[in-house]
GROMACS .gro file of C-alpha atoms in nm:
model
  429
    1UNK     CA    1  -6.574 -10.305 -15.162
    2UNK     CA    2  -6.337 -10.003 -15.050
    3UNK     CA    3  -6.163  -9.830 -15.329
    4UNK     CA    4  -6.331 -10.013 -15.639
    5UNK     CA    5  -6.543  -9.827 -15.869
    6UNK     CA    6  -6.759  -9.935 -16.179
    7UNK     CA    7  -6.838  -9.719 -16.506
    8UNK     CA    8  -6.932  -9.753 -16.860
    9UNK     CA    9  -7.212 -10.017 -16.801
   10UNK     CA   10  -7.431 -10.188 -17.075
   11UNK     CA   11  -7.647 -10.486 -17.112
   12UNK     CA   12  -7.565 -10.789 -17.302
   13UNK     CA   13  -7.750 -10.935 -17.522
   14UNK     CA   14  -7.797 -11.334 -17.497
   15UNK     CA   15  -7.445 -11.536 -17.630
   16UNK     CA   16  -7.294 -11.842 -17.589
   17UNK     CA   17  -6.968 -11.914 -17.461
   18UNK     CA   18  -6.724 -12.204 -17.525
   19UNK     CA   19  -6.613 -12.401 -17.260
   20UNK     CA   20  -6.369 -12.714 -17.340
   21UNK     CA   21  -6.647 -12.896 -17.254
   22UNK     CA   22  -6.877 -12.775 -17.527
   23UNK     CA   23  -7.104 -12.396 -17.556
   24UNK     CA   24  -7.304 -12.274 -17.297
   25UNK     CA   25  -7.616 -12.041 -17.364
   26UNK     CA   26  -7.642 -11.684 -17.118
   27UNK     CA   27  -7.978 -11.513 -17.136
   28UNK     CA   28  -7.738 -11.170 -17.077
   29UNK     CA   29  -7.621 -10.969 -16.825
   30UNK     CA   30  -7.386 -10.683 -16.818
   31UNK     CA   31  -7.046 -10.555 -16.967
   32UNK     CA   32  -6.882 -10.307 -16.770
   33UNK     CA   33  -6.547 -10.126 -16.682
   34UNK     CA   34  -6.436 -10.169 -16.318
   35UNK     CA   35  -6.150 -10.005 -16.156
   36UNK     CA   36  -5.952 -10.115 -15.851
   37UNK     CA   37  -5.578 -10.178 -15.778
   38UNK     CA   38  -5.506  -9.849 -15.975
   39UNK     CA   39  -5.594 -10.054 -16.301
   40UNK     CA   40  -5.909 -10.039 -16.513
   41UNK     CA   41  -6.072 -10.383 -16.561
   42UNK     CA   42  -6.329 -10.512 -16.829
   43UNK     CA   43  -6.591 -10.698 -16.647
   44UNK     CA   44  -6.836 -10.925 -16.792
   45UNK     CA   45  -7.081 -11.067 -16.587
   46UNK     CA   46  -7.329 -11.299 -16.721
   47UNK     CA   47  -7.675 -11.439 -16.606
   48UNK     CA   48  -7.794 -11.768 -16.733
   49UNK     CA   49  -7.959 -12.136 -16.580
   50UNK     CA   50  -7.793 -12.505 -16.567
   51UNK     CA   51  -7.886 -12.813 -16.443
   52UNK     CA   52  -7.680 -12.815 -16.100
   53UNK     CA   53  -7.751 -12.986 -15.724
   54UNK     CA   54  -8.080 -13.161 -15.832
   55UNK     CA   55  -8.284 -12.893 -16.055
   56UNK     CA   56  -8.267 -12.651 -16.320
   57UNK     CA   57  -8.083 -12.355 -16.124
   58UNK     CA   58  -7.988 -11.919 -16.208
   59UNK     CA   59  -7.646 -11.983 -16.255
   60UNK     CA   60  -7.360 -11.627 -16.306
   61UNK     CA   61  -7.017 -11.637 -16.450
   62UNK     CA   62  -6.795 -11.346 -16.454
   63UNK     CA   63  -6.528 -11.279 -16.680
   64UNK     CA   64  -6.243 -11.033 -16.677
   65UNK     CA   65  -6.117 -10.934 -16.960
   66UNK     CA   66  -6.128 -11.315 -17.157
   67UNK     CA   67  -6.101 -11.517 -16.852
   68UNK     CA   68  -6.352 -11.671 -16.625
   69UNK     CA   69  -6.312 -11.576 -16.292
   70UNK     CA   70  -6.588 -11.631 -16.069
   71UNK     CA   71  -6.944 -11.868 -16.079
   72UNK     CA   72  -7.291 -11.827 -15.868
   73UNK     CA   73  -7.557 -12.085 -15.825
   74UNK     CA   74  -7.943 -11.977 -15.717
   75UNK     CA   75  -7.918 -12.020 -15.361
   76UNK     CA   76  -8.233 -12.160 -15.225
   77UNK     CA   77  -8.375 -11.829 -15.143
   78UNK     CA   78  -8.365 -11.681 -15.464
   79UNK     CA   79  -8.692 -11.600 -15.511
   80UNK     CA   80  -8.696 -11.367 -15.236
   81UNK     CA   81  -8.317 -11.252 -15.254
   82UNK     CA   82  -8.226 -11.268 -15.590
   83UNK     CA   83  -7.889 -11.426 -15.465
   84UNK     CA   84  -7.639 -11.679 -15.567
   85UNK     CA   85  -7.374 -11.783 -15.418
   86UNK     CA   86  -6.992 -11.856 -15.508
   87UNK     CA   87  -6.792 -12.086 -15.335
   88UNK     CA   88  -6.478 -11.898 -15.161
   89UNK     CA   89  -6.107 -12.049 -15.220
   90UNK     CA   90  -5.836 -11.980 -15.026
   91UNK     CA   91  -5.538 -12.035 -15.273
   92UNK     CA   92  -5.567 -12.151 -15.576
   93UNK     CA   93  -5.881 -12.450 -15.624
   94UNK     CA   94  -5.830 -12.507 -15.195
   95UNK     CA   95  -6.197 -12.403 -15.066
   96UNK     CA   96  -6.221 -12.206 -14.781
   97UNK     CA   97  -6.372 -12.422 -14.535
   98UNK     CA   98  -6.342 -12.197 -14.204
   99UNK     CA   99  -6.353 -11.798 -14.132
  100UNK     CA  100  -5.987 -11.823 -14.091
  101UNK     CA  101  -5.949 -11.946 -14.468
  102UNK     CA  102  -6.132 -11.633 -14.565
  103UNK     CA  103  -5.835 -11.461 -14.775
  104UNK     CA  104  -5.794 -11.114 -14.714
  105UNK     CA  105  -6.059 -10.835 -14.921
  106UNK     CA  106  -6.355 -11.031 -14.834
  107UNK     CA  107  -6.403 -10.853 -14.488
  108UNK     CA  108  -6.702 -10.626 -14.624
  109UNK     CA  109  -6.920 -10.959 -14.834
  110UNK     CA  110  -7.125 -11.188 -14.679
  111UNK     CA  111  -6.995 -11.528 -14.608
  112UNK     CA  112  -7.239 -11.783 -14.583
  113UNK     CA  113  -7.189 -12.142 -14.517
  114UNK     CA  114  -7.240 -12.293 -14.882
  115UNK     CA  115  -7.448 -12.627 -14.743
  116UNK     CA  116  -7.665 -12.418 -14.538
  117UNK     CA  117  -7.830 -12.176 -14.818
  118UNK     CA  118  -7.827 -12.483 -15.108
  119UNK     CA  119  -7.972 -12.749 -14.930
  120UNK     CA  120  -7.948 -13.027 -15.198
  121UNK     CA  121  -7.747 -13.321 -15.243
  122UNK     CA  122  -7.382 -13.259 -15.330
  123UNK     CA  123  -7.373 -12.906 -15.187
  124UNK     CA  124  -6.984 -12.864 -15.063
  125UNK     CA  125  -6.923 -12.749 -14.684
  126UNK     CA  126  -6.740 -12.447 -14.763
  127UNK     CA  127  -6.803 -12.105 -14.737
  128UNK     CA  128  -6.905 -11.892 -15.021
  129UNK     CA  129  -7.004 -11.526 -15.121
  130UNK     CA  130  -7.351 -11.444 -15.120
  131UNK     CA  131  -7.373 -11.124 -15.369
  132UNK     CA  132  -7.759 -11.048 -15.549
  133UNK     CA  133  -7.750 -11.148 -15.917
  134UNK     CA  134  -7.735 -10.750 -15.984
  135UNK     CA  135  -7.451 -10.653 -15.748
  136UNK     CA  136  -7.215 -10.562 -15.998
  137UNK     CA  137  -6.960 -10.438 -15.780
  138UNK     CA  138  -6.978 -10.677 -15.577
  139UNK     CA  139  -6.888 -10.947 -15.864
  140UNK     CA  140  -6.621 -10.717 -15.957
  141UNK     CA  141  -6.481 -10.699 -15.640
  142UNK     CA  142  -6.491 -11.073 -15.574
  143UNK     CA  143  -6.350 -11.116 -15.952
  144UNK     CA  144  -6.074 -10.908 -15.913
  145UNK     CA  145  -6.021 -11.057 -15.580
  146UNK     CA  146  -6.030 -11.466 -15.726
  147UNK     CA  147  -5.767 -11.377 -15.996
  148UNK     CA  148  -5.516 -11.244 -15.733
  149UNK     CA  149  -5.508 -11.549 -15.552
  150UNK     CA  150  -5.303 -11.775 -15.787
  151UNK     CA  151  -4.989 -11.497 -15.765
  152UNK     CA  152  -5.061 -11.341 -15.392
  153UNK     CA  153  -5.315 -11.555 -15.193
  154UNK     CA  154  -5.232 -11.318 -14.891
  155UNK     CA  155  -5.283 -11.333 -14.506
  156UNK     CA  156  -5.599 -11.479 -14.370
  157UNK     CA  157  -5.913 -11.243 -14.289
  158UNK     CA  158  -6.081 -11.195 -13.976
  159UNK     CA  159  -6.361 -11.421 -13.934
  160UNK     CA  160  -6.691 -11.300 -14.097
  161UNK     CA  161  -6.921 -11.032 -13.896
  162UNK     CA  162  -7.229 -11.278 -13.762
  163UNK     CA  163  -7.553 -11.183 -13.900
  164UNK     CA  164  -7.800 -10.919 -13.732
  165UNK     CA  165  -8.039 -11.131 -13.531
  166UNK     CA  166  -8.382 -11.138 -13.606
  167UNK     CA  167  -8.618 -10.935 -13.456
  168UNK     CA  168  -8.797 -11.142 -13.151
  169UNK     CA  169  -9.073 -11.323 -13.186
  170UNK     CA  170  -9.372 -11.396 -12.948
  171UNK     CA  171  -9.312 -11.739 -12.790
  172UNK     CA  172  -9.425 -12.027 -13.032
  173UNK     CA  173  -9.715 -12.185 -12.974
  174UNK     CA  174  -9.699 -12.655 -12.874
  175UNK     CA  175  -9.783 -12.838 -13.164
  176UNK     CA  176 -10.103 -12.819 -13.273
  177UNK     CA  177 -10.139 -13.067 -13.613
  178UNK     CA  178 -10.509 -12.951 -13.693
  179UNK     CA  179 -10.392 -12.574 -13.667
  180UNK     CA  180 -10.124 -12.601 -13.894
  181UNK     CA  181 -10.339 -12.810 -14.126
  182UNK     CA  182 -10.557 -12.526 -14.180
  183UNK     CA  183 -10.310 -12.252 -14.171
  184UNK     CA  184 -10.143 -12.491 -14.473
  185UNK     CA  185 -10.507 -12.492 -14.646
  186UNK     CA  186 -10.517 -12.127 -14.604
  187UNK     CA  187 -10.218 -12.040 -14.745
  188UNK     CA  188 -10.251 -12.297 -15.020
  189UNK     CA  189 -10.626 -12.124 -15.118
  190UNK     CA  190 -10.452 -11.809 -15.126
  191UNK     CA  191 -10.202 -11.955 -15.362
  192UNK     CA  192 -10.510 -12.083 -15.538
  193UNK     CA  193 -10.651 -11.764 -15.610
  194UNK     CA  194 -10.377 -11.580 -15.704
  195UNK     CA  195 -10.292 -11.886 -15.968
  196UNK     CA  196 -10.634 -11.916 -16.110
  197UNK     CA  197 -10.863 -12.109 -15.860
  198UNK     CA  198 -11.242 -12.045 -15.902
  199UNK     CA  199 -11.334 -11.710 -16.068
  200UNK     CA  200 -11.007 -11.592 -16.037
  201UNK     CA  201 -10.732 -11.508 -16.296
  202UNK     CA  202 -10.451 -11.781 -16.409
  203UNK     CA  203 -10.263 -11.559 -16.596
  204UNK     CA  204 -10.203 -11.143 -16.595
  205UNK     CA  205 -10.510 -11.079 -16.796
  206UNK     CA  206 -10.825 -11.218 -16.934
  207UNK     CA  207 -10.709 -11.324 -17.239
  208UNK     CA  208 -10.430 -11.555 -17.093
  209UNK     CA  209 -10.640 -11.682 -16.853
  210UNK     CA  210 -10.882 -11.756 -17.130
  211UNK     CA  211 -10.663 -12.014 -17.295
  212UNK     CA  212 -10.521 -12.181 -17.030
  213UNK     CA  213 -10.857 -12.306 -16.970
  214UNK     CA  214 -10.935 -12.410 -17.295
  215UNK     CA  215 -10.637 -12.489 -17.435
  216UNK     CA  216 -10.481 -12.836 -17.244
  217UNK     CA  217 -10.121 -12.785 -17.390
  218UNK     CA  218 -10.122 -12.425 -17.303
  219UNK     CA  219 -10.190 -12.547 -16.949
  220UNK     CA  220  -9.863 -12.762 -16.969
  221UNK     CA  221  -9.692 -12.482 -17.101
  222UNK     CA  222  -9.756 -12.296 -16.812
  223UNK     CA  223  -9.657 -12.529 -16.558
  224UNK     CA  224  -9.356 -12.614 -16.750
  225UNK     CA  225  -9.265 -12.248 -16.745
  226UNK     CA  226  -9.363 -12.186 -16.350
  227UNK     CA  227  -8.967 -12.195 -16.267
  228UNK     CA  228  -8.715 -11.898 -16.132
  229UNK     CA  229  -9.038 -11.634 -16.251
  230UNK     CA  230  -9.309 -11.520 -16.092
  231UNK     CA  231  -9.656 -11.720 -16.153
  232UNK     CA  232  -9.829 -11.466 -16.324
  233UNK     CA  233  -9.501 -11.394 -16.551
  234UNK     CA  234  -9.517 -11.797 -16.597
  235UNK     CA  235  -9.929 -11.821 -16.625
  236UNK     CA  236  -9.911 -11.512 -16.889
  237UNK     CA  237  -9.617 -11.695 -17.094
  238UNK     CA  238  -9.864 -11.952 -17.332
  239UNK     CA  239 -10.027 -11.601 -17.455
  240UNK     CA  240  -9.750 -11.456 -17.543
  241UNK     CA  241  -9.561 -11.751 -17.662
  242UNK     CA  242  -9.868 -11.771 -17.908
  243UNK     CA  243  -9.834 -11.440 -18.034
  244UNK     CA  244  -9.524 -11.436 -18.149
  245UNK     CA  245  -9.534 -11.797 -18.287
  246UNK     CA  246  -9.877 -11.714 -18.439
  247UNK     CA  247 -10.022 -12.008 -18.233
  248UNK     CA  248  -9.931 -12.279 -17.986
  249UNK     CA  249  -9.999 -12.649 -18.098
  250UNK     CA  250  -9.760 -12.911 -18.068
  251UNK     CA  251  -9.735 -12.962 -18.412
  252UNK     CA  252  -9.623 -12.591 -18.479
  253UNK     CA  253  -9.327 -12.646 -18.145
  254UNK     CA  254  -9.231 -12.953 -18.299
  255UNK     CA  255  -9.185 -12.825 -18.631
  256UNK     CA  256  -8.993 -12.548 -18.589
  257UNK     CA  257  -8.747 -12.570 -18.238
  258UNK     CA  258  -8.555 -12.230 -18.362
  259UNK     CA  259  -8.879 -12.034 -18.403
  260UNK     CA  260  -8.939 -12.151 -18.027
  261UNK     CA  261  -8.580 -12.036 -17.923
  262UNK     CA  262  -8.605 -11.679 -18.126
  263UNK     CA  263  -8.959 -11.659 -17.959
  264UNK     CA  264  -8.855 -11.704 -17.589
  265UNK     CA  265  -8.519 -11.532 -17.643
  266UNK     CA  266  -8.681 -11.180 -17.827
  267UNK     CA  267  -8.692 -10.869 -17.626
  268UNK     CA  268  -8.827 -10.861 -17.418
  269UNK     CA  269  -8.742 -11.239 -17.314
  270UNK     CA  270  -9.080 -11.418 -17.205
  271UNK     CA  271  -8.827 -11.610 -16.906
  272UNK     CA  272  -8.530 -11.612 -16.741
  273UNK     CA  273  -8.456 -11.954 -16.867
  274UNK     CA  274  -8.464 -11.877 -17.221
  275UNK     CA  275  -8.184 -12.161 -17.304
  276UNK     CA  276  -8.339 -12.444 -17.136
  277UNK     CA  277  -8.709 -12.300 -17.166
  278UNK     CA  278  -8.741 -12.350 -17.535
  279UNK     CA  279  -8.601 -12.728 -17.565
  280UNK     CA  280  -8.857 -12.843 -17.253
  281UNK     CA  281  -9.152 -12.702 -17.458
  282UNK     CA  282  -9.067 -12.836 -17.799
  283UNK     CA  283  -9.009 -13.179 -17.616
  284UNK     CA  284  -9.336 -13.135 -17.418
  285UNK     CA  285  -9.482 -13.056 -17.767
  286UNK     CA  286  -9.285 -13.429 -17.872
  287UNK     CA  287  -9.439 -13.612 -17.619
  288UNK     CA  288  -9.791 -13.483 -17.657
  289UNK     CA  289  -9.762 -13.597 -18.049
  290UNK     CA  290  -9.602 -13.880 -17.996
  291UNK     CA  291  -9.848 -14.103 -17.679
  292UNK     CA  292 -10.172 -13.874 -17.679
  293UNK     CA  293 -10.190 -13.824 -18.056
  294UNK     CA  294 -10.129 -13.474 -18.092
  295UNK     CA  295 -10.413 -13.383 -17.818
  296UNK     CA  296 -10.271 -13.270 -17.461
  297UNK     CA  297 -10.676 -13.331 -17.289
  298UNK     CA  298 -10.643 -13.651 -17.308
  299UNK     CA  299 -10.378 -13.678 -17.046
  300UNK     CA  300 -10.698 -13.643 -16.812
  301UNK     CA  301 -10.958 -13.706 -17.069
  302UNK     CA  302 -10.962 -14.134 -16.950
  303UNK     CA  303 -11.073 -13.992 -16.595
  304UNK     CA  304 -10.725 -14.081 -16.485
  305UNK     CA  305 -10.676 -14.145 -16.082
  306UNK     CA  306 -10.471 -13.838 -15.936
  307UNK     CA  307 -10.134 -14.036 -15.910
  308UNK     CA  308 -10.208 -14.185 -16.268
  309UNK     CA  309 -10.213 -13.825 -16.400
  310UNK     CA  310  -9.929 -13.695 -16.153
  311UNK     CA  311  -9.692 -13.974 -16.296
  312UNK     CA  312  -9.793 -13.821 -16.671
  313UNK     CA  313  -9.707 -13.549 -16.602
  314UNK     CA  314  -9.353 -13.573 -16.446
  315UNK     CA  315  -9.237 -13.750 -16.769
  316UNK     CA  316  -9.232 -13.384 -16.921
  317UNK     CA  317  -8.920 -13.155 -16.938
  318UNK     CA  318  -8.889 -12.909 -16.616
  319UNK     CA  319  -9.191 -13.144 -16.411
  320UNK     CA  320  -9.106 -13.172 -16.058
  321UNK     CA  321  -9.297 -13.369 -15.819
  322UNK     CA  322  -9.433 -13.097 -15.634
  323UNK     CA  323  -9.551 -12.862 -15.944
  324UNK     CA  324  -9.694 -13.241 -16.067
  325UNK     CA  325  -9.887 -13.266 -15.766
  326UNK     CA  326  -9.982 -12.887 -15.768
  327UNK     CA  327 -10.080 -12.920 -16.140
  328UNK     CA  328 -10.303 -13.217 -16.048
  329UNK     CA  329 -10.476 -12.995 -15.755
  330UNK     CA  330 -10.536 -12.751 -16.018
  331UNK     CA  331 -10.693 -12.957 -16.270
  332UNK     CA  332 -10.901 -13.126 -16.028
  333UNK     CA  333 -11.007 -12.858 -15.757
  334UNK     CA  334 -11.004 -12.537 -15.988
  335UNK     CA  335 -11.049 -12.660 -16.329
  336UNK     CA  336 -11.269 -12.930 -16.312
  337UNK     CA  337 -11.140 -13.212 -16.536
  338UNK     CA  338 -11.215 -13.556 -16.491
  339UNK     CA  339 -10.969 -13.693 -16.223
  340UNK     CA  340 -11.097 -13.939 -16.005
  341UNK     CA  341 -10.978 -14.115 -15.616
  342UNK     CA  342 -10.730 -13.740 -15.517
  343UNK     CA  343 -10.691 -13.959 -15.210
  344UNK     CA  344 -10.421 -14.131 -15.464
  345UNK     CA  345 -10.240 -13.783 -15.502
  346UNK     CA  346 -10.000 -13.857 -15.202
  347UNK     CA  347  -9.778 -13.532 -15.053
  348UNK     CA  348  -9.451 -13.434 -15.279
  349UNK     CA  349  -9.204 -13.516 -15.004
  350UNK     CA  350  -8.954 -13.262 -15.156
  351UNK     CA  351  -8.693 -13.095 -14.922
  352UNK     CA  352  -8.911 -12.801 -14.870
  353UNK     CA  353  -9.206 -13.010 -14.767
  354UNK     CA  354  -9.020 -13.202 -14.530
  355UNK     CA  355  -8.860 -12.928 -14.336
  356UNK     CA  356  -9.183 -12.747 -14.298
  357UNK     CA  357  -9.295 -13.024 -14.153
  358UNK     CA  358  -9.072 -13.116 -13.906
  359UNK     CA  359  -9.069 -12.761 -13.816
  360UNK     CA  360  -9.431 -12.657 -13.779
  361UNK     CA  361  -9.445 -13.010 -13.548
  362UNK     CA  362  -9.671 -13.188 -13.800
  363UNK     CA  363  -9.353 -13.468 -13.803
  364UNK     CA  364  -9.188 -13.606 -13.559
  365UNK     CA  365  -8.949 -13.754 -13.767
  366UNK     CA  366  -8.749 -13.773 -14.131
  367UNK     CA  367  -8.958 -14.025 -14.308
  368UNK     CA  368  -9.149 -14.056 -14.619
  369UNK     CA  369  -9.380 -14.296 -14.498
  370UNK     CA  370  -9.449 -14.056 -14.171
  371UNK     CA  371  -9.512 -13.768 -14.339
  372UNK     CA  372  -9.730 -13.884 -14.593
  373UNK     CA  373  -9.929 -14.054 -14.296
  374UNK     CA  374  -9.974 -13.746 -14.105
  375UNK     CA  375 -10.108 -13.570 -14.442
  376UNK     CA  376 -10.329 -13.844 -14.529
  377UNK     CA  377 -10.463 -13.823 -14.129
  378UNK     CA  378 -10.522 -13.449 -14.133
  379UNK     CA  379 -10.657 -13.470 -14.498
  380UNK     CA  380 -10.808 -13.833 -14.564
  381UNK     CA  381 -10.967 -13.747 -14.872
  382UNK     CA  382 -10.714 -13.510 -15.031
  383UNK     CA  383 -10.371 -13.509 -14.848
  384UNK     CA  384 -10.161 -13.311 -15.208
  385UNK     CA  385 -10.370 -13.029 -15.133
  386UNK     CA  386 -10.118 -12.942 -14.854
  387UNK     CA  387  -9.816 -13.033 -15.099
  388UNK     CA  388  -9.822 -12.687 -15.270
  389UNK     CA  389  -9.857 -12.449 -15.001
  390UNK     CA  390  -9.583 -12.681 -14.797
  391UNK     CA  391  -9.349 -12.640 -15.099
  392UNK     CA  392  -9.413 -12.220 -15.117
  393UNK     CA  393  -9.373 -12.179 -14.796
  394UNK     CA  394  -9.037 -12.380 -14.756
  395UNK     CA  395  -8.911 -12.238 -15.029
  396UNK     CA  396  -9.008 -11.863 -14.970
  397UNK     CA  397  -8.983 -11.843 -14.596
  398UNK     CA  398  -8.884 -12.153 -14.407
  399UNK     CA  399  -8.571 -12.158 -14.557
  400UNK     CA  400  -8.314 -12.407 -14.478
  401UNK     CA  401  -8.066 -12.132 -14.312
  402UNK     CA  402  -8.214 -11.773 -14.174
  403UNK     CA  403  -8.519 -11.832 -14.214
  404UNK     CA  404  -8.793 -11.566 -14.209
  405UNK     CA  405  -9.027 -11.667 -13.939
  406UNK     CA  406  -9.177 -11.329 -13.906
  407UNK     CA  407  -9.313 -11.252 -14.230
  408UNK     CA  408  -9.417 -11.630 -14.270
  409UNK     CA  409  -9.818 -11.645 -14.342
  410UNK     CA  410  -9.827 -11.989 -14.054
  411UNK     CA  411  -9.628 -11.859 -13.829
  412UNK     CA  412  -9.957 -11.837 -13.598
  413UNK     CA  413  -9.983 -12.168 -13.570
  414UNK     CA  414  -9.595 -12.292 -13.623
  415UNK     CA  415  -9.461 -12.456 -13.336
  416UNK     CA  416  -9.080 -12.299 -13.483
  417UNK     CA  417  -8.885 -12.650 -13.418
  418UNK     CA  418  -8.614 -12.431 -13.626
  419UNK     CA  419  -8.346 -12.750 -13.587
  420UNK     CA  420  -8.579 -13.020 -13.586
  421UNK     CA  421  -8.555 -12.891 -13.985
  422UNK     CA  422  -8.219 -12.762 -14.031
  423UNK     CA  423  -8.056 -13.069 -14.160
  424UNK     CA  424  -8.291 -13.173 -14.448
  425UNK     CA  425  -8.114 -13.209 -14.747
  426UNK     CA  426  -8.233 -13.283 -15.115
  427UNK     CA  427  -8.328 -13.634 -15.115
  428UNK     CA  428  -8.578 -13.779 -14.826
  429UNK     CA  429  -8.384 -14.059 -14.634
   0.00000   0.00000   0.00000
């Protein structure tokens, strides 16, 4: 923003900070002088993860001087942005609900409607500040900006400048159901490959790829860990992990939960989630102990059916439905363990699924029971193995605002219903 400056900056190491309602751990962030109004200001600006509109989310605070001024939540496009966003008040805890509620300052961020880029139950219609988790002028500015507005909440802004339209796209094609099928397989084989299927590597080297096959809990390590990282960052993590622990059984997690912490947390940190990381393993490693005897193969090792293993494994820490149903793909397709009728392993009708759907034309309407018909239809003997690639690309491209239709990898064969989709929220109808 116009006439703010920053200086002095450093990282911060991870910390926890007291709230009234009890500590809260911060992987780090930065500490950093900013000047504006004529005044020099001591920013902190923090990066850490809560549990907040249905899932583990990146979560910001920042501080000036001692006092909290500002949050961000992941906004559904994180992994491609690297944004939050942070609701917008108008005077004092009043949110900004229209551009004319937009106080004055703010003419230079982008607004963003707060429902439309964090489409999960409870998400507020408001408007909010969309700044990347690095913009550290930017959380200055809107810092500085927040604490003036209990003393001088000021005249209303003009409304926000509307976004740049996307480039235009070749007409979309009618519905085709069997063309998006195999666009979905495509793009799910290519997600395959680059997370271990057939010859391939799981992890970022040999080695880590190595023990992910032979090692079971290493396996649910890695799945645990495939959140707000890359794959191959979360793939490479059981090596690593084991390195510094000097191993990886459960028995060695469950005996020692602040060697797990220190682990995760040492520099370089092995996630971004390194408070909530560390307590999902050691209860993984609790649960493996405690119904499969210490042995994590035998959650297959019965020659389970696919929904018999997919329910397993969403009673561990950090399991959603959709990397359950993934993980089960895995196992089966790429791994080979014993898992038997993956006619059982039924779509993950998860937000991201659903709005791909209805989008690409595959559904005609908002309905569990619909969609998983149409997958079972296109895919009678195997309809999860379009629940992954469904999930990516709703997450990734076919966001549930803006969404990125031109770099999508279906966007051959999409039909682009764009509204058929824009009103899925978190949980299916």
């Amino acid at each position: 923003m116009p006439g703010l400056s920053i200086s002095d900056v450093s990282h911060l190491q991870p910390f926890e900070y007291r709230w009234p309602q009890g500590l809260e751990a911060f992987e780090g962030g930065w500490a950093y002088t900013a000047e504006a109004g004529g005044r020099h200001h001591p920013i902190r600006h923090a990066i850490g993860a809560r549990r907040a509109f249905g899932r583990t989310r990146v979560r910001t605070v920042t501080w000036i001087g001692g006092e909290a001024q500002v949050e961000g939540v992941e906004a559904d496009d994180y992994p491609v942005s690297q944004s939050l966003l942070s609701r917008l008040r108008s005077s004092g805890r009043v949110l900004a609900r229209t551009p004319d509620q937009v106080p004055a300052g703010y003419e230079r961020f982008e607004i963003v409607e707060h429902w439309r880029e964090l489409d999960a139950p409870y998400s507020p219609f408001c408007l909010a500040v969309k700044l990347r988790e690095d913009d550290l002028p930017g959380w200055a500015g809107h810092a500085w900006l927040r604490s003036l507005l209990p003393r001088r909440p000021g005249p209303a802004s003009r409304p926000a400048t509307p976004p740049r339209p996307p480039a235009p796209l070749p007409p979309p094609p009618a519905p085709d159901a069997r063309a998006v099928g195999r666009a979905l397989l495509a793009h799910g084989d290519a997600l395959a490959r680059r997370l271990g299927g057939g010859t391939g590597s799981l992890a970022q080297d040999v080695n880590g790829s190595a023990l992910i096959r032979q090692d079971a809990f290493a396996f649910l390590v890695a799945v645990i860990a495939d959140l707000g990282v890359p794959a191959e960052q979360a793939w490479s993590l059981p090596l690593r992990l084991s390195q510094r622990l000097g191993g990886l059984s459960p028995a060695r997690l469950h005996r020692d939960p602040a060697a797990v912490r220190g682990a995760v947390r040492q520099p370089p940190p092995l996630h971004r989630f390194t408070g909530d990381l560390p307590d999902w393993l050691v209860r993984a490693a609790e649960i493996i102990l405690e119904r499969y005897g210490g042995q994590a193969e035998r959650l297959w090792l019965d020659r389970p059916t696919a929904m018999e293993l997919r329910r397993r494994l969403e009673a561990f820490p950090g399991m959603s439905p959709a990397k359950a149903a993934g993980a089960v793909e895995i196992l089966a397709g790429e791994l080979g363990k014993p898992v038997r009728e993956l006619s059982g392993n039924d779509v993950a009708h998860d937000a991201h699924l659903r709005r791909v759907f209805l989008r690409t034309g595959l559904a005609r309407q908002d309905d569990v029971s619909h969609m998983v018909a149409v997958a079972s239809g296109l895919f009678p003997g195997r309809p999860a193995a379009v629940s992954l690639p469904a999930w990516d690309i709703g997450r990734r491209w076919c966001r549930p605002a803006s969404p990125d239709c031109p770099a999508c990898p279906i966007r051959a064969a999409c039909a682009r219903l764009i509204q058929a989709g824009s009103r899925v929220r978190g949980l299916p109808p």
